[in-house]
Short mmCIF file of C-alpha atoms in Angstrom, two decimals:
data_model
loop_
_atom_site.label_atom_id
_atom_site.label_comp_id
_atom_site.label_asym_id
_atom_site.label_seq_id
_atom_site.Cartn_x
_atom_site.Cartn_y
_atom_site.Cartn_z
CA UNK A 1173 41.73 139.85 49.31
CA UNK A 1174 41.98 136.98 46.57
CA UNK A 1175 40.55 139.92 43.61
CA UNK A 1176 43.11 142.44 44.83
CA UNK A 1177 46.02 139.78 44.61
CA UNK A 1178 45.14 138.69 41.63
CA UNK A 1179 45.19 141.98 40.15
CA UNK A 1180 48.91 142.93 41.55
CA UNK A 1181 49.75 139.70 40.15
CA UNK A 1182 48.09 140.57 36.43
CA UNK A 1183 49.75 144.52 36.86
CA UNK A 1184 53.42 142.53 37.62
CA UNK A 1185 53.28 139.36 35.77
CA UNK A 1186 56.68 140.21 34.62
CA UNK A 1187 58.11 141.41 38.18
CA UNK A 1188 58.27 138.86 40.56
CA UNK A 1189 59.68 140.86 43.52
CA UNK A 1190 57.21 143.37 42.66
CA UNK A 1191 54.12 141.29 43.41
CA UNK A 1192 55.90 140.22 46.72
CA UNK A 1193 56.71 143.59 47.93
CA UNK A 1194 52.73 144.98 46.93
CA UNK A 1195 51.39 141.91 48.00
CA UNK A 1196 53.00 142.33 52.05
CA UNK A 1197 52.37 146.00 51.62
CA UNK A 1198 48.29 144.88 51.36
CA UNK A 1199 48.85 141.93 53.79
CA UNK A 1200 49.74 144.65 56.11
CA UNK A 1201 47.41 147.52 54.75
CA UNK A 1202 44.58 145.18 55.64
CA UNK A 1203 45.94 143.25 58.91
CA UNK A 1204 47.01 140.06 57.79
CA UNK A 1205 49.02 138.18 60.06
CA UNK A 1206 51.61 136.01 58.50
CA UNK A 1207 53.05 134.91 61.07
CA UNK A 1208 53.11 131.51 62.84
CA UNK A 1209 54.22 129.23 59.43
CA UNK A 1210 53.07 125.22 59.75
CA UNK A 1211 54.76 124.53 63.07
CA UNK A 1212 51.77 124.88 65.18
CA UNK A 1213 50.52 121.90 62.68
CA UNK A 1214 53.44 119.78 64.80
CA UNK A 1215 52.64 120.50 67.98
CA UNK A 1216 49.88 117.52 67.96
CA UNK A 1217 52.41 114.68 66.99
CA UNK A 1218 53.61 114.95 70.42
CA UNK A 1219 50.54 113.68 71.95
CA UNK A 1220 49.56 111.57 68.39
CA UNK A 1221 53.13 109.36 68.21
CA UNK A 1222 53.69 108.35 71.78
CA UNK A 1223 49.22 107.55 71.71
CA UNK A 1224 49.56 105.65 68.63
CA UNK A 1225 52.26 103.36 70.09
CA UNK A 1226 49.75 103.11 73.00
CA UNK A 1227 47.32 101.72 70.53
CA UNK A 1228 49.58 99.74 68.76
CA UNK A 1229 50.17 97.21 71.71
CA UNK A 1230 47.30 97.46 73.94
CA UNK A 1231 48.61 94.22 75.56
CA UNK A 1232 51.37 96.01 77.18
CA UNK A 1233 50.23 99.58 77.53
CA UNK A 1234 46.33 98.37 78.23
CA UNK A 1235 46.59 95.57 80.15
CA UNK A 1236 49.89 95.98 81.66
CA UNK A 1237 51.81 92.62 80.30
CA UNK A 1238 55.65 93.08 80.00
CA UNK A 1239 56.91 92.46 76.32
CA UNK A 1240 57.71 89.50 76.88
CA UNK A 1241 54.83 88.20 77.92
CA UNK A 1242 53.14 90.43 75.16
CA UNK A 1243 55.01 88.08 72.84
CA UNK A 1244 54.13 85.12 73.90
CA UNK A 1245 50.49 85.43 74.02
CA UNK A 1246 51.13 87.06 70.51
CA UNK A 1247 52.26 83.43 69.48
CA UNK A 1248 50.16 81.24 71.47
CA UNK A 1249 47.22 83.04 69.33
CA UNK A 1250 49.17 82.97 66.06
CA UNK A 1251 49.08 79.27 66.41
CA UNK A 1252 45.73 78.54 67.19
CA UNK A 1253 44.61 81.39 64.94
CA UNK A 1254 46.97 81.78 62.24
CA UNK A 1255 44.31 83.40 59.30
CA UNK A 1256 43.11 86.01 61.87
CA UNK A 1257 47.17 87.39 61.47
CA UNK A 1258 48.17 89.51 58.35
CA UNK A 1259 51.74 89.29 57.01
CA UNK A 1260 53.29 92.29 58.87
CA UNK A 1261 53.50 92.08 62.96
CA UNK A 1262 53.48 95.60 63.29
CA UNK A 1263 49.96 94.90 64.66
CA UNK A 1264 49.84 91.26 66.21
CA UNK A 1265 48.98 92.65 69.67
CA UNK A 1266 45.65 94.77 68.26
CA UNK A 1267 44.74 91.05 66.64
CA UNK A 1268 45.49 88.83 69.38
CA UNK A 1269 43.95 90.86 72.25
CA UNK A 1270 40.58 90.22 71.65
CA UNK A 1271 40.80 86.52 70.90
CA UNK A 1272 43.04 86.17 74.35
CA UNK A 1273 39.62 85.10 76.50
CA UNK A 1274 39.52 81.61 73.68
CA UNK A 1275 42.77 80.70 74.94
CA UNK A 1276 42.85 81.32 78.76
CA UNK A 1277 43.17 78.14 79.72
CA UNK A 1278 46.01 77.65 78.25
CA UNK A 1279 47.17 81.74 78.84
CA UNK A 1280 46.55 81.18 82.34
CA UNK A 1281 50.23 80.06 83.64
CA UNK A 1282 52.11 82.81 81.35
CA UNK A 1283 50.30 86.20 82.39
CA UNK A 1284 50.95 87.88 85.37
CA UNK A 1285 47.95 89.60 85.57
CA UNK A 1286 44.48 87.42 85.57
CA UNK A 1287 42.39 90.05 83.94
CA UNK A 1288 44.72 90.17 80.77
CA UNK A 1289 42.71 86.50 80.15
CA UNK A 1290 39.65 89.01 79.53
CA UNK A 1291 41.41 90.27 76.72
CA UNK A 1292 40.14 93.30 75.13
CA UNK A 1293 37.09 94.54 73.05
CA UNK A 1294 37.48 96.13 69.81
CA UNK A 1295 33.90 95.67 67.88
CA UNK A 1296 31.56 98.70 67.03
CA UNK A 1297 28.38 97.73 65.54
CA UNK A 1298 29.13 94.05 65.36
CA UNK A 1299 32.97 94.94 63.46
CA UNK A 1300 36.04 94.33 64.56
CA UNK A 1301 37.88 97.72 64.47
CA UNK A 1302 41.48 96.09 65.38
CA UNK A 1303 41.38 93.81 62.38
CA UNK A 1304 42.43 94.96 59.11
CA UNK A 1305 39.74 94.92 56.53
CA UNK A 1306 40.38 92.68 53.71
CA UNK A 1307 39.67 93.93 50.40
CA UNK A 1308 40.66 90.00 48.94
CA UNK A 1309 36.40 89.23 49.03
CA UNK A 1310 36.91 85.88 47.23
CA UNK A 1311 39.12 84.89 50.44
CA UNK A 1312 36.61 85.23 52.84
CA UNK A 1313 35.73 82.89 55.27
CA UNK A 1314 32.16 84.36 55.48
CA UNK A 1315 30.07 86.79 53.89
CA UNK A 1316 28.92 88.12 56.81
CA UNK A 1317 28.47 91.63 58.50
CA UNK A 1318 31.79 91.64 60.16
CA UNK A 1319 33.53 91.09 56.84
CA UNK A 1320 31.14 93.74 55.06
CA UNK A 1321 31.02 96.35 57.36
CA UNK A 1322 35.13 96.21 58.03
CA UNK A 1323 35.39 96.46 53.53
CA UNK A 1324 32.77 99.54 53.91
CA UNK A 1325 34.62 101.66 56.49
CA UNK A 1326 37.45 102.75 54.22
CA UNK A 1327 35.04 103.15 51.29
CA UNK A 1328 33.29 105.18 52.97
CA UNK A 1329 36.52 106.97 54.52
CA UNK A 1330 37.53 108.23 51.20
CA UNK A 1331 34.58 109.09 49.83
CA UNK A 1332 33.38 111.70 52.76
CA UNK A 1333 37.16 112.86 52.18
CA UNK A 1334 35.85 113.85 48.49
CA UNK A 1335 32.56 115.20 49.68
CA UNK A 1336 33.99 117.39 52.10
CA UNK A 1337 36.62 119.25 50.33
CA UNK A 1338 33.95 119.28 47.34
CA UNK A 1339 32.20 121.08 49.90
CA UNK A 1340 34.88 123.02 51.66
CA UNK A 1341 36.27 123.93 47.70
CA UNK A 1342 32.41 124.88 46.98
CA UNK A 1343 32.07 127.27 50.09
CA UNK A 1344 35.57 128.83 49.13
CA UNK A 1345 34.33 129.72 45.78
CA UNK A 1346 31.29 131.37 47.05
CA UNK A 1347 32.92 134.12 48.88
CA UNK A 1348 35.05 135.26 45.96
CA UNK A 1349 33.33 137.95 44.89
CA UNK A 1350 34.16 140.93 42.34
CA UNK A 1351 33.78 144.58 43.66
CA UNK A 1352 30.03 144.55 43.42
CA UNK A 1353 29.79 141.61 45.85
CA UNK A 1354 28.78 138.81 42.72
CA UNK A 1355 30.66 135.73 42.49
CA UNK A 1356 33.20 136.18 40.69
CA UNK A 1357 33.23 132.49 39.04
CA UNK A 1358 35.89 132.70 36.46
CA UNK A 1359 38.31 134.27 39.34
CA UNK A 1360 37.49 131.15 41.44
CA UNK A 1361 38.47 128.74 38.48
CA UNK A 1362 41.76 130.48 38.27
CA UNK A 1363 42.45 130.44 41.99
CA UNK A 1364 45.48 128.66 42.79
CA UNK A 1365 43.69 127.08 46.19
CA UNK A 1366 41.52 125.91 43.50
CA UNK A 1367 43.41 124.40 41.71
CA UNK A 1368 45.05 122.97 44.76
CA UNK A 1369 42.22 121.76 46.22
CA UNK A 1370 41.51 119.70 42.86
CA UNK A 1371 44.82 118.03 43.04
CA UNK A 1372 44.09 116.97 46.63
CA UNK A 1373 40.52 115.91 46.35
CA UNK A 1374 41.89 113.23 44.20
CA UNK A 1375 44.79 111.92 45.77
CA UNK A 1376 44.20 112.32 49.92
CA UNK A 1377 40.81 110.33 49.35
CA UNK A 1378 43.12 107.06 46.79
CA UNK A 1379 46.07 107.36 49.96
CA UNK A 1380 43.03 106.77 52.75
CA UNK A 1381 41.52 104.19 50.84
CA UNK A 1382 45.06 102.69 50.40
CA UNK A 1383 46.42 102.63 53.99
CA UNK A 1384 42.22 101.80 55.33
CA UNK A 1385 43.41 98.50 53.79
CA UNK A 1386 46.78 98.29 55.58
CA UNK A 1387 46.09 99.00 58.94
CA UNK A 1388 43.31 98.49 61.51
CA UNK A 1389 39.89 99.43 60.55
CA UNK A 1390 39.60 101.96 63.20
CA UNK A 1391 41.88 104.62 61.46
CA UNK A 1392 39.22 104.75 58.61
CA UNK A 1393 36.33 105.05 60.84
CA UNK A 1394 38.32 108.16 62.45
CA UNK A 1395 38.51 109.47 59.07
CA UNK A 1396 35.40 109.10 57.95
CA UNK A 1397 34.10 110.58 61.08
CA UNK A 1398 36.36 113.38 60.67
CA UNK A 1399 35.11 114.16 57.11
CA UNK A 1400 31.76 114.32 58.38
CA UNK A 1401 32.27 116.89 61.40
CA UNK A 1402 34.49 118.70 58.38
CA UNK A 1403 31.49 119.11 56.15
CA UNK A 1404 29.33 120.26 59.10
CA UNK A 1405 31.74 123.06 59.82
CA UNK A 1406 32.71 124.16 56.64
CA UNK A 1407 29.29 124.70 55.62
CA UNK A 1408 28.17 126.36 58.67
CA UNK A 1409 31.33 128.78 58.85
CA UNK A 1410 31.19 129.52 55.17
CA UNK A 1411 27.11 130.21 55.80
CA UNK A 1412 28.76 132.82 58.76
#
């Protein structure tokens, strides 16, 4: 309906309730729902706070330590690890977990349940997806794969973020067409989703490359997972 929009909106530049009123009139002509609005988009945070927090502490929540407890194996670790901890605790349980089994000697008279001194497993491929990836190469410890793969995840996070609304904004320009059924390029240029989807392409991909260096690499893997399924189904639905 983008052509026939566009053209009420040419006809009525100067008549803003105009365009509204002959736009709803063709939303309904042609069966458009309107209905619904973003709050369906909300209905997942229910399920996405309360599982995040899950993640979060993993030594309470996963392996069933009070907070307490939690908190003192947090420190224990901090002490005999202190570089593996960034400057924030909002994560200290997602770092200390795994390194738990070093220490259980000396874990072994505060936990209340034996197999927290198992601790937990967080690589994938040989990377630690709890840690944070450090983008500060010259402080390395090691050049090794851990380090490397961990700097590549968000990299690569942003840039199939770009490549799949390149795609998605390709795919949406291919289905404008005129009334012959051509492309109608110069109408896609002058969309506003186009122009929308310009201003996003940019800055989604620079805030997920940001925040894949503040948090746990396993938010950027997500991402970058999710951009790929994304290009998968936008071409294959725009190809429908």
């Amino acid at each position: 309906l983008a052509p026939q929009v566009q053209e009420i909106q040419k006809k009525y530049a100067d008549d803003p309730q105009k365009q509204q009123a002959l736009t709803q009139e063709l939303y309904k002509q042609e069966g458009v729902s309107m209905g619904g609005g973003c709050l369906w988009s909300f209905l997942p945070l229910l399920f996405l706070i309360p599982l995040y927090n899950v993640v979060r502490e993993p030594i309470v929540y996963m392996l069933g330590e009070t907070t307490e407890v939690a908190t003192q194996i947090v420190a224990a670790v901090k002490e005999a690890f202190p570089n593996s901890f960034t400057n924030r605790d909002f994560y200290d349980q997602l770092i200390a977990a795994p390194l738990i089994p070093q220490l259980a000697e000396q874990l072994r008279g505060i936990v209340a349940n034996p197999e927290t001194l198992e601790g937990m497993e967080f690589t994938f491929l040989n990377i630690n997806l709890g840690a944070v990836a450090n983008w500060k190469i010259w402080t390395w410890e090691a050049f090794d794969w851990a380090h490397i793969g961990a700097f590549l995840i968000p990299l690569l996070s942003a840039g199939s973020q770009v490549l799949s609304m390149w795609i998605a904004q390709k795919g949406n320009d291919s289905v404008l067409t005129n009334e012959k059924g051509i492309q109608d390029k110069e109408m896609a240029k002058n969309s506003q989703q186009n122009q929308s989807t310009k201003t996003m392409m940019y800055m989604m991909p620079l805030m997920s490359l940001w925040i894949g260096f503040t948090v746990s690499a396993s938010l950027s893997l997500y991402w970058f997972v999710g951009g790929i399924v994304g290009m998968v189904s936008d071409a294959l639905m725009t190809k429908h």
